[in-house]
Coordinates of N, CA and C in Angstrom, one line a residue:
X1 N 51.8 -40.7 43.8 CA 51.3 -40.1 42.6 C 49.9 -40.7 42.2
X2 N 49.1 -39.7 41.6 CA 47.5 -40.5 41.4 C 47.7 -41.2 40.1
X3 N 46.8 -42.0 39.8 CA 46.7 -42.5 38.5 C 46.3 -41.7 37.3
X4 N 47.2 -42.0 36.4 CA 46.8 -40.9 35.3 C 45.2 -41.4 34.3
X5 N 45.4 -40.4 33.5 CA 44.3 -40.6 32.5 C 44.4 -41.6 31.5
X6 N 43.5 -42.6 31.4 CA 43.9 -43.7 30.4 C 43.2 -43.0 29.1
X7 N 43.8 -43.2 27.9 CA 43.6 -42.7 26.8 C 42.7 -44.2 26.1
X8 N 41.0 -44.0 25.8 CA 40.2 -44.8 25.3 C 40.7 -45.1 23.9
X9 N 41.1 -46.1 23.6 CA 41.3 -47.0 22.2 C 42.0 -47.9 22.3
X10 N 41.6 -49.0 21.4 CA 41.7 -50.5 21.0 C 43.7 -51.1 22.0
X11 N 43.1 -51.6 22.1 CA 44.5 -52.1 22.5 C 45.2 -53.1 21.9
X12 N 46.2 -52.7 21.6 CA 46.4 -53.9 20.3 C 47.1 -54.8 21.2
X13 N 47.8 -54.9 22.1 CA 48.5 -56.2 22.3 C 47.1 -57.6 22.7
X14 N 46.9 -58.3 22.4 CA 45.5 -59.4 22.6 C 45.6 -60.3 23.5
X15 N 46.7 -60.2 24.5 CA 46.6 -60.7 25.8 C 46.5 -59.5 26.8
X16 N 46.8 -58.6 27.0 CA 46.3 -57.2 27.2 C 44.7 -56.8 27.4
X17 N 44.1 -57.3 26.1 CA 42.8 -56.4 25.5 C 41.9 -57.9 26.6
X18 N 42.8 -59.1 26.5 CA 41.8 -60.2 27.0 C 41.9 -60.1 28.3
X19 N 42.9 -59.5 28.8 CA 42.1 -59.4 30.5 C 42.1 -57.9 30.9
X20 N 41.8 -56.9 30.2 CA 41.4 -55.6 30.4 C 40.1 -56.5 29.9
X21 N 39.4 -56.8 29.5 CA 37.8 -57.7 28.9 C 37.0 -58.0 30.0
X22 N 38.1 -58.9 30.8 CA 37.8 -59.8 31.4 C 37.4 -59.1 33.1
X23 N 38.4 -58.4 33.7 CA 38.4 -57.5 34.4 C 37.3 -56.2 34.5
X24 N 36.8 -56.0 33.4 CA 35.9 -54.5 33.1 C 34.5 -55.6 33.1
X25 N 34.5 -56.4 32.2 CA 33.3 -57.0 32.6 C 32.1 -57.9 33.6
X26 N 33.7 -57.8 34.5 CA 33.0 -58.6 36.0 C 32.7 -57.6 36.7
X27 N 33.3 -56.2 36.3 CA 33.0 -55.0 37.4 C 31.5 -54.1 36.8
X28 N 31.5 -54.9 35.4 CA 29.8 -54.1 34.8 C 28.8 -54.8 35.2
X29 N 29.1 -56.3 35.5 CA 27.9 -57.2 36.1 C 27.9 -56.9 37.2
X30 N 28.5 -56.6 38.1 CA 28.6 -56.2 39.1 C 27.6 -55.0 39.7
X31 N 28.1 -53.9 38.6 CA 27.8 -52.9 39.0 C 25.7 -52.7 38.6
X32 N 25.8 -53.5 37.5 CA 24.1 -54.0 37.1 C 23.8 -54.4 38.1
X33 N 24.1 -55.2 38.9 CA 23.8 -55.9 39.8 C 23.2 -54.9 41.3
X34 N 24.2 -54.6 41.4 CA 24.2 -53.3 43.1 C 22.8 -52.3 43.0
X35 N 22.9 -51.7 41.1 CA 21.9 -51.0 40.9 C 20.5 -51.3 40.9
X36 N 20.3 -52.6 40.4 CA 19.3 -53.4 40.4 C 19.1 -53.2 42.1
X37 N 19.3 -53.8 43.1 CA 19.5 -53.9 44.2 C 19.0 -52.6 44.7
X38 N 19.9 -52.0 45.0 CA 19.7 -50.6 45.6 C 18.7 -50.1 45.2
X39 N 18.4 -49.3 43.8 CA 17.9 -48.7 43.8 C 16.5 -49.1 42.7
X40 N 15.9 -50.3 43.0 CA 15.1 -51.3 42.7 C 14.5 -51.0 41.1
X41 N 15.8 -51.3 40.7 CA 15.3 -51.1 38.8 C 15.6 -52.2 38.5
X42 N 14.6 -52.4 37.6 CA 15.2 -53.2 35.9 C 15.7 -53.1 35.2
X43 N 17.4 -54.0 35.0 CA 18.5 -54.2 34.7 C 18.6 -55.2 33.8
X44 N 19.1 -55.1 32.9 CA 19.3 -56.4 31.8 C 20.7 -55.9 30.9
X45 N 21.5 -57.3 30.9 CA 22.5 -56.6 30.6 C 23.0 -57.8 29.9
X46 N 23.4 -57.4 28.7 CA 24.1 -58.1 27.4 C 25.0 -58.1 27.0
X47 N 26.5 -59.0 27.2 CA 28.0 -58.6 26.3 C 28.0 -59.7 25.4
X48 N 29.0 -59.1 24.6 CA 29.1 -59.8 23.3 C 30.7 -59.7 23.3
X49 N 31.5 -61.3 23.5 CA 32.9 -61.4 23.4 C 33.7 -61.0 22.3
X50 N 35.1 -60.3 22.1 CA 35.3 -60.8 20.2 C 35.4 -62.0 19.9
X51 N 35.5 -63.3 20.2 CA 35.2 -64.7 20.1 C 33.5 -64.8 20.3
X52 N 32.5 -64.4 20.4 CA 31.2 -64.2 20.2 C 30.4 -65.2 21.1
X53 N 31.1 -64.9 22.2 CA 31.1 -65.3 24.0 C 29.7 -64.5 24.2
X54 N 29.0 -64.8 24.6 CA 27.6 -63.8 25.1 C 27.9 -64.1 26.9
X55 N 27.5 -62.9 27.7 CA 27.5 -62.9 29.0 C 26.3 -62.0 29.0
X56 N 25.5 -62.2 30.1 CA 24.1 -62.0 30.4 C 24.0 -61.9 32.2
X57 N 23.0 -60.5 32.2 CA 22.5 -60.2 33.9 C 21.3 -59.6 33.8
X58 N 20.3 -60.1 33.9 CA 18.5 -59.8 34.2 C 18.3 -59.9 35.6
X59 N 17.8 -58.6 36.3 CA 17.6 -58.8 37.4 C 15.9 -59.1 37.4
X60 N 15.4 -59.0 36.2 CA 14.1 -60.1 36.5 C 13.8 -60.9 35.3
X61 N 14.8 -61.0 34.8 CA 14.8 -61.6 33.7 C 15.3 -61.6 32.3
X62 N 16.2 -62.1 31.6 CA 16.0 -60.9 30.0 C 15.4 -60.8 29.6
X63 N 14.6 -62.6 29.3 CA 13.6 -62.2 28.2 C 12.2 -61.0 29.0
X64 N 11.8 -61.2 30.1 CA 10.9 -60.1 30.3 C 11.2 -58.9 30.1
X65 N 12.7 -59.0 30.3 CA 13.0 -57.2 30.4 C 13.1 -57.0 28.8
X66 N 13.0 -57.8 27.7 CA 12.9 -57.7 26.5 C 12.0 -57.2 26.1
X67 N 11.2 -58.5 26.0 CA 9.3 -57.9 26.2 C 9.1 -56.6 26.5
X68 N 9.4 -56.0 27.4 CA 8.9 -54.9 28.2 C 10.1 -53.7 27.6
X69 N 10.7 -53.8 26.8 CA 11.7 -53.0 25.7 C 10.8 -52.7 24.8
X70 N 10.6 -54.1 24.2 CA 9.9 -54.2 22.7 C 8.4 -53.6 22.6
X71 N 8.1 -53.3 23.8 CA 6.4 -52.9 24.1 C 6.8 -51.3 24.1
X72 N 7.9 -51.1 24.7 CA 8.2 -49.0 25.2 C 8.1 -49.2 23.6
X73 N 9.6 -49.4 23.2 CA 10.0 -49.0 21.3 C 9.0 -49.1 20.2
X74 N 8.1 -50.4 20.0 CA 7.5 -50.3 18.9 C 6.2 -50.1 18.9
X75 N 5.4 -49.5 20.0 CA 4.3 -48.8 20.7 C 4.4 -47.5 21.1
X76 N 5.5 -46.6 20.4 CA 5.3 -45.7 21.3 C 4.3 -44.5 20.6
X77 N 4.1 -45.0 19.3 CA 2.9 -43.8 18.5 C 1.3 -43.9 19.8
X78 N 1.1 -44.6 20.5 CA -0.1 -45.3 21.3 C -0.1 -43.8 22.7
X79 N 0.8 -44.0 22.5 CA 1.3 -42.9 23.7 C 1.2 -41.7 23.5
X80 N 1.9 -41.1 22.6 CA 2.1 -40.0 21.9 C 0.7 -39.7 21.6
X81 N 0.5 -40.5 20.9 CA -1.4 -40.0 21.0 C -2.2 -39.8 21.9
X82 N -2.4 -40.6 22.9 CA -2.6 -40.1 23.8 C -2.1 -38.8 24.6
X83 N -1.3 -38.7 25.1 CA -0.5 -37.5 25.4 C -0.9 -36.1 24.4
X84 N -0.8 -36.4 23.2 CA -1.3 -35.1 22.6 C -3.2 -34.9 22.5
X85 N -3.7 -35.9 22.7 CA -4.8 -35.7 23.3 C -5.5 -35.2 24.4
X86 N -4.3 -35.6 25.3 CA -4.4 -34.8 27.1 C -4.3 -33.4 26.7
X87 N -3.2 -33.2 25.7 CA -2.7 -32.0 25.7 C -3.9 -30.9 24.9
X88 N -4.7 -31.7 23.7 CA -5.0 -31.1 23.1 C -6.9 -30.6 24.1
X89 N -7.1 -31.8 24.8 CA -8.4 -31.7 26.0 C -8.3 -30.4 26.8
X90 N -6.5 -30.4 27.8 CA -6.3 -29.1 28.6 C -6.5 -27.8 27.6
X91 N -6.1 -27.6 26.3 CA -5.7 -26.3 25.7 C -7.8 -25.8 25.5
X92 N -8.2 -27.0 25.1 CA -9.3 -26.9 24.4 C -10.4 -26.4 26.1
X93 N -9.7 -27.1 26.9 CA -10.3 -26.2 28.7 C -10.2 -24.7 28.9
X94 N -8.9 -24.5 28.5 CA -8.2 -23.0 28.6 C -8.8 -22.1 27.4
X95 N -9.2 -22.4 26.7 CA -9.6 -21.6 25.5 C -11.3 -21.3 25.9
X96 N -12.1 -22.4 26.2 CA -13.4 -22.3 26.9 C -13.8 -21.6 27.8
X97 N -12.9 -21.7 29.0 CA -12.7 -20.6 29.9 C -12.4 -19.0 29.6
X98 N -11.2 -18.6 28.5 CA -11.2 -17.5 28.4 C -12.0 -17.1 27.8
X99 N -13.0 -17.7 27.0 CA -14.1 -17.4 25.9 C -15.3 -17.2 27.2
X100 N -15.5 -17.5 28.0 CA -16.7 -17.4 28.8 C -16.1 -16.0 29.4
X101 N -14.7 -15.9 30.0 CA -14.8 -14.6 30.7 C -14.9 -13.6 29.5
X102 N -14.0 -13.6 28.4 CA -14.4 -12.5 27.4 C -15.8 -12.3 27.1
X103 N -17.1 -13.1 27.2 CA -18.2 -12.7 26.9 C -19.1 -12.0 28.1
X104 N -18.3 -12.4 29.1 CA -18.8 -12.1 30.6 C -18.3 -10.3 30.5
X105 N -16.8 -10.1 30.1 CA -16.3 -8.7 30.1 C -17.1 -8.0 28.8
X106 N -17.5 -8.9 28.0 CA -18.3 -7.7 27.0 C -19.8 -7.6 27.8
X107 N -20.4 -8.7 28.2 CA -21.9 -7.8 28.8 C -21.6 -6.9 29.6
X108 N -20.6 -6.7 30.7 CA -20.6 -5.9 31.4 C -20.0 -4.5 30.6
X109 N -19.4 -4.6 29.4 CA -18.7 -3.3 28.9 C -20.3 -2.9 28.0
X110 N -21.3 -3.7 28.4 CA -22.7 -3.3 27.9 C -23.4 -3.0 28.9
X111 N -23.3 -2.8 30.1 CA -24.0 -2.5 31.0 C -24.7 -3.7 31.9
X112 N -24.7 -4.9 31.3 CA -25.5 -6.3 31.3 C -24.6 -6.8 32.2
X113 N -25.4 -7.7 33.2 CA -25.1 -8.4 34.4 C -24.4 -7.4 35.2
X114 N -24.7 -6.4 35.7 CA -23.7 -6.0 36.6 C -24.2 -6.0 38.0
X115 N -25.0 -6.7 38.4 CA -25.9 -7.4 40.1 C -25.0 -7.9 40.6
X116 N -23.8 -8.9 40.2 CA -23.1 -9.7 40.9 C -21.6 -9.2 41.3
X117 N -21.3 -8.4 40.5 CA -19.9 -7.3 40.6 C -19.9 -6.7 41.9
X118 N -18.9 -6.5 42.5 CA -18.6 -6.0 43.7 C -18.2 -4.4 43.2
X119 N -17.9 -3.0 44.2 CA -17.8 -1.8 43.9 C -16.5 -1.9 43.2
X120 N -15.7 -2.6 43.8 CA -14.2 -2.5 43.2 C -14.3 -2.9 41.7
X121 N -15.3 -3.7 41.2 CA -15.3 -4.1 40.3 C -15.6 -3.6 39.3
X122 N -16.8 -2.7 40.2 CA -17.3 -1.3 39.2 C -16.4 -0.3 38.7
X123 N -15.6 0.4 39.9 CA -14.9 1.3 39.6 C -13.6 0.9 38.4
X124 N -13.2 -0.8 38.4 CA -12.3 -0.9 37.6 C -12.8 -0.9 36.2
X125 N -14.3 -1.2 36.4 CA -15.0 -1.1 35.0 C -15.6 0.3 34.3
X126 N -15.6 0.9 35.1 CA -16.0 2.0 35.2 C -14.7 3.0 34.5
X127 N -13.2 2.8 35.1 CA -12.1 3.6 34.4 C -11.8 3.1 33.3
X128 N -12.3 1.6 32.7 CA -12.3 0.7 31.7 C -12.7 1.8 30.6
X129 N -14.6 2.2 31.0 CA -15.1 3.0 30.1 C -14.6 4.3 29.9
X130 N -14.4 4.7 30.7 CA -13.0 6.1 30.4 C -12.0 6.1 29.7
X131 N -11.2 5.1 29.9 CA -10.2 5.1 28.9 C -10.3 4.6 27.4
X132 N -11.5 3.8 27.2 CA -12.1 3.4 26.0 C -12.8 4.8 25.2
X133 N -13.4 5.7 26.1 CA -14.3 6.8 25.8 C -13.3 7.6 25.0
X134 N -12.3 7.8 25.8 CA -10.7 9.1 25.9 C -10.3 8.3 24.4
X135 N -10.1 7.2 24.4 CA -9.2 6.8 22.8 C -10.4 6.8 21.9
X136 N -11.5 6.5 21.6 CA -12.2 7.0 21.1 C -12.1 8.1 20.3
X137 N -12.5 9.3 21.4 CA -12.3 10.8 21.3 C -10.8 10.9 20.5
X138 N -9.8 10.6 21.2 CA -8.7 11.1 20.2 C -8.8 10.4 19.3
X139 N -9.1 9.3 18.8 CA -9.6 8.6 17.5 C -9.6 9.6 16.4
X140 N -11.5 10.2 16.9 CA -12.3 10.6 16.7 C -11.6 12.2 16.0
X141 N -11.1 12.9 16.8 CA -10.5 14.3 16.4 C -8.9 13.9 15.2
X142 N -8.5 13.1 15.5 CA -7.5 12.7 14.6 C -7.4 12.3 13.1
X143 N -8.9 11.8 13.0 CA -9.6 11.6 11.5 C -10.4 12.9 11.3
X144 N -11.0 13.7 12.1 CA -11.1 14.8 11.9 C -10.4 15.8 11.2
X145 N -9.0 16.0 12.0 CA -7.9 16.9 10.9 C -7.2 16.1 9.9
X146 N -7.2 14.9 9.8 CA -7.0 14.0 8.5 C -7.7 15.0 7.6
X147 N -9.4 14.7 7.4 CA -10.2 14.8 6.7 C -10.1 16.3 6.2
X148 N -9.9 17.0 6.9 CA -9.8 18.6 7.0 C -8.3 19.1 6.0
X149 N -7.3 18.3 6.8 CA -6.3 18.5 5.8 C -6.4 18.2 4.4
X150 N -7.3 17.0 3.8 CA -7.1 16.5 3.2 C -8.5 17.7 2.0
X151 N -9.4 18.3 2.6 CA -10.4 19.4 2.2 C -9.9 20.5 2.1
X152 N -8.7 20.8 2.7 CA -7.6 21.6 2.9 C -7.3 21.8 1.5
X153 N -6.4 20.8 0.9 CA -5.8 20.9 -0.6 C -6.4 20.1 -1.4
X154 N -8.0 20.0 -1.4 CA -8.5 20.1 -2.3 C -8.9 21.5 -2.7
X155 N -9.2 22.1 -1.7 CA -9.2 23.3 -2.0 C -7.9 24.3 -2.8
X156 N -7.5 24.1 -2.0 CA -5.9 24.6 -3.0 C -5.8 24.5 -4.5
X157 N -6.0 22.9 -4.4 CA -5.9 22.9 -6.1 C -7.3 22.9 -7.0
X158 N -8.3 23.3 -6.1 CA -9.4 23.6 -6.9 C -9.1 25.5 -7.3
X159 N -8.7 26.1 -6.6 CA -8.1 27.2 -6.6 C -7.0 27.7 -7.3
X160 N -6.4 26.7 -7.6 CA -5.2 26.5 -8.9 C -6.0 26.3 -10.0
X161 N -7.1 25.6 -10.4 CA -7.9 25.4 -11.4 C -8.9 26.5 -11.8
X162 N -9.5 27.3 -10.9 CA -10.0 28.2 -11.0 C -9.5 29.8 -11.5
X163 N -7.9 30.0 -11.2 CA -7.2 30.7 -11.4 C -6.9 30.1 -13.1
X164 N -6.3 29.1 -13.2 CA -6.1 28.7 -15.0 C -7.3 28.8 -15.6
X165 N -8.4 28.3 -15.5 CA -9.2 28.7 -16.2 C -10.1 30.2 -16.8
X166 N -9.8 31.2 -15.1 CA -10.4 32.5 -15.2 C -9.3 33.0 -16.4
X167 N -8.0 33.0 -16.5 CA -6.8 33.2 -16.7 C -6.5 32.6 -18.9
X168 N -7.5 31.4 -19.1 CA -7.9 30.8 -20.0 C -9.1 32.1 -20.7
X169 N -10.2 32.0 -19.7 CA -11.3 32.6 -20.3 C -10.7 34.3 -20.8
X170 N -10.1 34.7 -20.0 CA -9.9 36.1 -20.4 C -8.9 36.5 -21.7
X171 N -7.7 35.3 -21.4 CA -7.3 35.6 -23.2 C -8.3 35.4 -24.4
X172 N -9.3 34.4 -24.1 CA -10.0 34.3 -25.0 C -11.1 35.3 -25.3
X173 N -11.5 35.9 -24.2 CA -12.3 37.1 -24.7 C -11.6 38.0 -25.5
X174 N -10.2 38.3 -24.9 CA -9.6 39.6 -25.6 C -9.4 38.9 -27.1
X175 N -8.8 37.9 -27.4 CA -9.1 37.2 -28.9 C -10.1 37.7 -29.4
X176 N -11.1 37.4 -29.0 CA -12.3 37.3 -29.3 C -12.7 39.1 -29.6
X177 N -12.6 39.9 -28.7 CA -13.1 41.3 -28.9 C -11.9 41.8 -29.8
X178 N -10.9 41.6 -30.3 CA -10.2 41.6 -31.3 C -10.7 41.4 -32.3
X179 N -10.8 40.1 -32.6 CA -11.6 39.7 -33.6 C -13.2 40.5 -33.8
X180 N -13.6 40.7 -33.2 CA -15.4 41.8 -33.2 C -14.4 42.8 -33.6
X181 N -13.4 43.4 -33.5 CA -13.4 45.1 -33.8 C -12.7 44.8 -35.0
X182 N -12.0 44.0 -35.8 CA -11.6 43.6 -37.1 C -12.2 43.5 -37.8
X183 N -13.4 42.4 -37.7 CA -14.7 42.6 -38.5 C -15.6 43.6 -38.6
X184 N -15.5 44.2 -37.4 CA -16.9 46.0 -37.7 C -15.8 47.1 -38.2
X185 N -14.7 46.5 -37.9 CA -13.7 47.4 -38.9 C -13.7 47.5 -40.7
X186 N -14.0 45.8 -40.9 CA -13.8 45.5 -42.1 C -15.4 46.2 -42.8
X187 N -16.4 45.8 -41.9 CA -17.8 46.3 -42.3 C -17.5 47.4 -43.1
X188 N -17.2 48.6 -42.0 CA -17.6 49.8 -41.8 C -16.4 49.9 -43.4
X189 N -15.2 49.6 -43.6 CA -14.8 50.4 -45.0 C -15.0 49.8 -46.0
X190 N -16.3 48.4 -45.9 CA -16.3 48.4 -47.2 C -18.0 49.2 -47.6
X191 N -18.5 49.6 -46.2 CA -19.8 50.5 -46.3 C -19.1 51.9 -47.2
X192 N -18.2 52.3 -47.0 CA -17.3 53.5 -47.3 C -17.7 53.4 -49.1
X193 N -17.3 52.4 -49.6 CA -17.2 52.0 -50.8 C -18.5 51.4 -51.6
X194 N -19.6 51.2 -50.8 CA -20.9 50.5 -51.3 C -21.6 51.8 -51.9
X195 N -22.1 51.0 -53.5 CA -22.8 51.7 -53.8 C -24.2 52.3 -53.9
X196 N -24.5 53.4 -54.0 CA -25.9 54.4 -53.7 C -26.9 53.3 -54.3
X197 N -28.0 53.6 -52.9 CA -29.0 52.4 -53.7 C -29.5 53.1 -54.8
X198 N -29.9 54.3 -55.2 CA -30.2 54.8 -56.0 C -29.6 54.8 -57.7
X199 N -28.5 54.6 -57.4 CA -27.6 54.1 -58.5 C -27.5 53.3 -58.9
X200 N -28.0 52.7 -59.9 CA -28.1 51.6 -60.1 C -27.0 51.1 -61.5
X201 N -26.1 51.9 -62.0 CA -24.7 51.9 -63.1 C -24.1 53.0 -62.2
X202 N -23.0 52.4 -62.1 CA -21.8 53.6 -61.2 C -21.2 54.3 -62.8
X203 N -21.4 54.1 -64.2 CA -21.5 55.0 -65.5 C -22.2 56.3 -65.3
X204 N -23.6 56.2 -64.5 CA -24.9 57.2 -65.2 C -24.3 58.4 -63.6
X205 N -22.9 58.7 -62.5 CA -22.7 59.5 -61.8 C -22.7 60.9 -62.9
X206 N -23.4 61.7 -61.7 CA -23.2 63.0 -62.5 C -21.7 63.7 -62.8
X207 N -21.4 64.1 -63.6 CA -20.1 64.5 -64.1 C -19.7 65.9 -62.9
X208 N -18.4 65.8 -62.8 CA -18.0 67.1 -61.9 C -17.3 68.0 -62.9
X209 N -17.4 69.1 -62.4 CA -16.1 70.5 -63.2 C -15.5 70.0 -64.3
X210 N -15.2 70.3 -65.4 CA -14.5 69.9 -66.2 C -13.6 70.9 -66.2
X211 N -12.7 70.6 -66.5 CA -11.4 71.6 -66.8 C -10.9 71.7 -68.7
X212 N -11.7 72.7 -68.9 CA -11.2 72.4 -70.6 C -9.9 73.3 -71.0
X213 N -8.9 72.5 -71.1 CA -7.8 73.2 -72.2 C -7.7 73.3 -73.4
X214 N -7.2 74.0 -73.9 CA -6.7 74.6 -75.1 C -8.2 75.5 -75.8
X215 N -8.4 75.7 -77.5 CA -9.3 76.2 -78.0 C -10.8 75.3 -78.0
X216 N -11.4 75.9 -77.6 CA -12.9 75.2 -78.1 C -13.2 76.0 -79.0
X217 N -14.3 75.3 -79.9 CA -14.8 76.4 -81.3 C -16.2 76.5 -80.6
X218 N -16.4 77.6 -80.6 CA -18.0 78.2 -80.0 C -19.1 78.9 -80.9
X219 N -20.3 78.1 -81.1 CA -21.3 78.2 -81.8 C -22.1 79.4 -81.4
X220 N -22.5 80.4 -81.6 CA -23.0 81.6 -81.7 C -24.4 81.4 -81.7
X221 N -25.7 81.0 -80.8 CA -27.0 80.9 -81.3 C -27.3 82.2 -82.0
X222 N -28.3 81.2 -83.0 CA -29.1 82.6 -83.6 C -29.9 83.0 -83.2
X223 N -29.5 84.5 -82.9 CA -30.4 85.5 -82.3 C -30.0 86.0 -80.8
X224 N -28.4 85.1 -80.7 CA -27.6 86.4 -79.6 C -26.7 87.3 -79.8
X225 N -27.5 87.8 -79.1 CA -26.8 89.5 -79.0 C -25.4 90.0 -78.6
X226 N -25.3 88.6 -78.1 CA -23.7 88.7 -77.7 C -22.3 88.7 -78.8
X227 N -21.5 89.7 -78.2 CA -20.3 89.5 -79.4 C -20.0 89.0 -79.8
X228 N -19.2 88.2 -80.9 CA -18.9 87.0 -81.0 C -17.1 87.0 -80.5
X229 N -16.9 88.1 -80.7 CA -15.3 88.8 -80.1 C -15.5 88.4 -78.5
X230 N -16.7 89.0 -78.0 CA -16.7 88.3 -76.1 C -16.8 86.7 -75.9
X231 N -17.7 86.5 -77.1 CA -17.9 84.6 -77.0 C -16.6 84.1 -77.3
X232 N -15.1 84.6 -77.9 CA -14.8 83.9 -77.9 C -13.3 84.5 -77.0
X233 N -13.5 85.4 -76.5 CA -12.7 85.7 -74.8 C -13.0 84.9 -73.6
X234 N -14.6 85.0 -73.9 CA -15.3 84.2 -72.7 C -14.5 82.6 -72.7
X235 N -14.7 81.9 -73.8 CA -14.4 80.1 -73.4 C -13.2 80.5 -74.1
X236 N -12.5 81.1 -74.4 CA -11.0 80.7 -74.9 C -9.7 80.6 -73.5
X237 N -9.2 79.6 -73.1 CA -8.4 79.4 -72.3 C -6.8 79.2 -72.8
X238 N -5.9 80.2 -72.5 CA -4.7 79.4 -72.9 C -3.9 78.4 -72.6
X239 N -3.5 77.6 -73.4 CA -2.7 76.0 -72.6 C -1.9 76.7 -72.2
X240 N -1.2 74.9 -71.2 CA -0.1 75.7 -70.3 C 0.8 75.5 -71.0
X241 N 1.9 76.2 -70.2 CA 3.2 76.7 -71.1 C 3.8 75.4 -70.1
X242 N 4.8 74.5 -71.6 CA 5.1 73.5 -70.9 C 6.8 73.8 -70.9

């Protein structure tokens, strides 16, 4: 049967825990040791007993391999700096470079430097300008029918405006010629009623027809011939029979 899985925690029996201690720790110095060896590192290695036993293995030393701890851990902003300096030199190379070809691809999308270009280089520059020309163009026609639609309905609703106001003006005329035939209306009957310039007391009009009833007494001049029996057939009228 293989050995089983040992379950990691404290062992309480303390003659147990002291040579499980004892036993694990000669196979850790050990194993610092081989490593150091073999595979030619620096190894430093420190236990600490529960009785406050210190056990020690420097394969070139502790205190050097301390030293050479204490220089990585509380030096390492020196580095870092550096390092992001390298870092920030390469980016600041790459950025310089692209900036030279992008000025290099604008003279040539200007026509400028093109002596040192090979034909392949032309033609690829050349469909460059085509297909910059082509989006252009649709650009170009696309703000076109924008602009057109947009002249479109203004029209419309200038046309909506023009219709309310012809539509304004013509009630208002007919008001208005209403009003003119009310007033040459009003003129004309009170012309009906104005008086004669020649008249100057509407009293002094000449009298019309009189219609006389009943008897008048009729004065006879002296020295007519006439009857006085006809003078008084002539104006005598009889009242009416009421």
């Amino acid at each position: 049967m293989g050995r089983g899985r040992v379950e990691l925690k404290r062992i309480e029996n303390k003659i147990n825990r002291q040579v499980t201690f004892s036993k694990r720790r000669n196979g850790l110095l050990k194993k610092a040791y081989e490593l150091s060896v073999l595979c030619d590192a620096e190894v430093a290695l420190i236990i600490f007993s529960s009785r406050g036993k210190v056990y020690e293995f420097g394969s070139a030393g502790i205190t050097k391999t301390l030293e050479r701890y204490q220089r990585c851990c509380f030096t390492p902003q020196d580095n870092s700096i550096e390092r992001e300096t390298q870092s920030w030199y390469q980016e600041v190379t790459k950025l310089k470079a692209k900036y030279e070809s992008l000025q290099r691809t604008q003279r040539h999308l200007l026509g400028e430097d093109l002596g040192p270009l090979s034909v392949k280089e032309l033609q690829n520059l050349e469909k460059q300008l085509e297909g910059a020309l082509a989006l252009a163009r649709q650009r170009k026609t696309q703000i076109m029918f924008e602009q057109m639609e947009d002249l479109r309905k203004k029209e419309c609703h200038l046309g909506e405006l023009n219709k309310q106001l012809k539509y304004k003006l013509e009630a208002e005329g007919q008001s208005l010629a209403i009003q003119d035939l009310w007033n040459s209306g009003a003129a004309d009957g009170n012309s009906n009623f104005a008086l004669h310039p020649s008249q100057s007391n509407p009293l002094d009009c000449d009298p019309g027809p009189v219609l006389q009833i009943g008897y008048h007494h009729f004065v006879q001049a002296e020295g007519s011939s006439v009857p006085r029996s006809m003078a008084i057939e002539t104006n005598f009228m009889q009242g009416w029979i009421l």
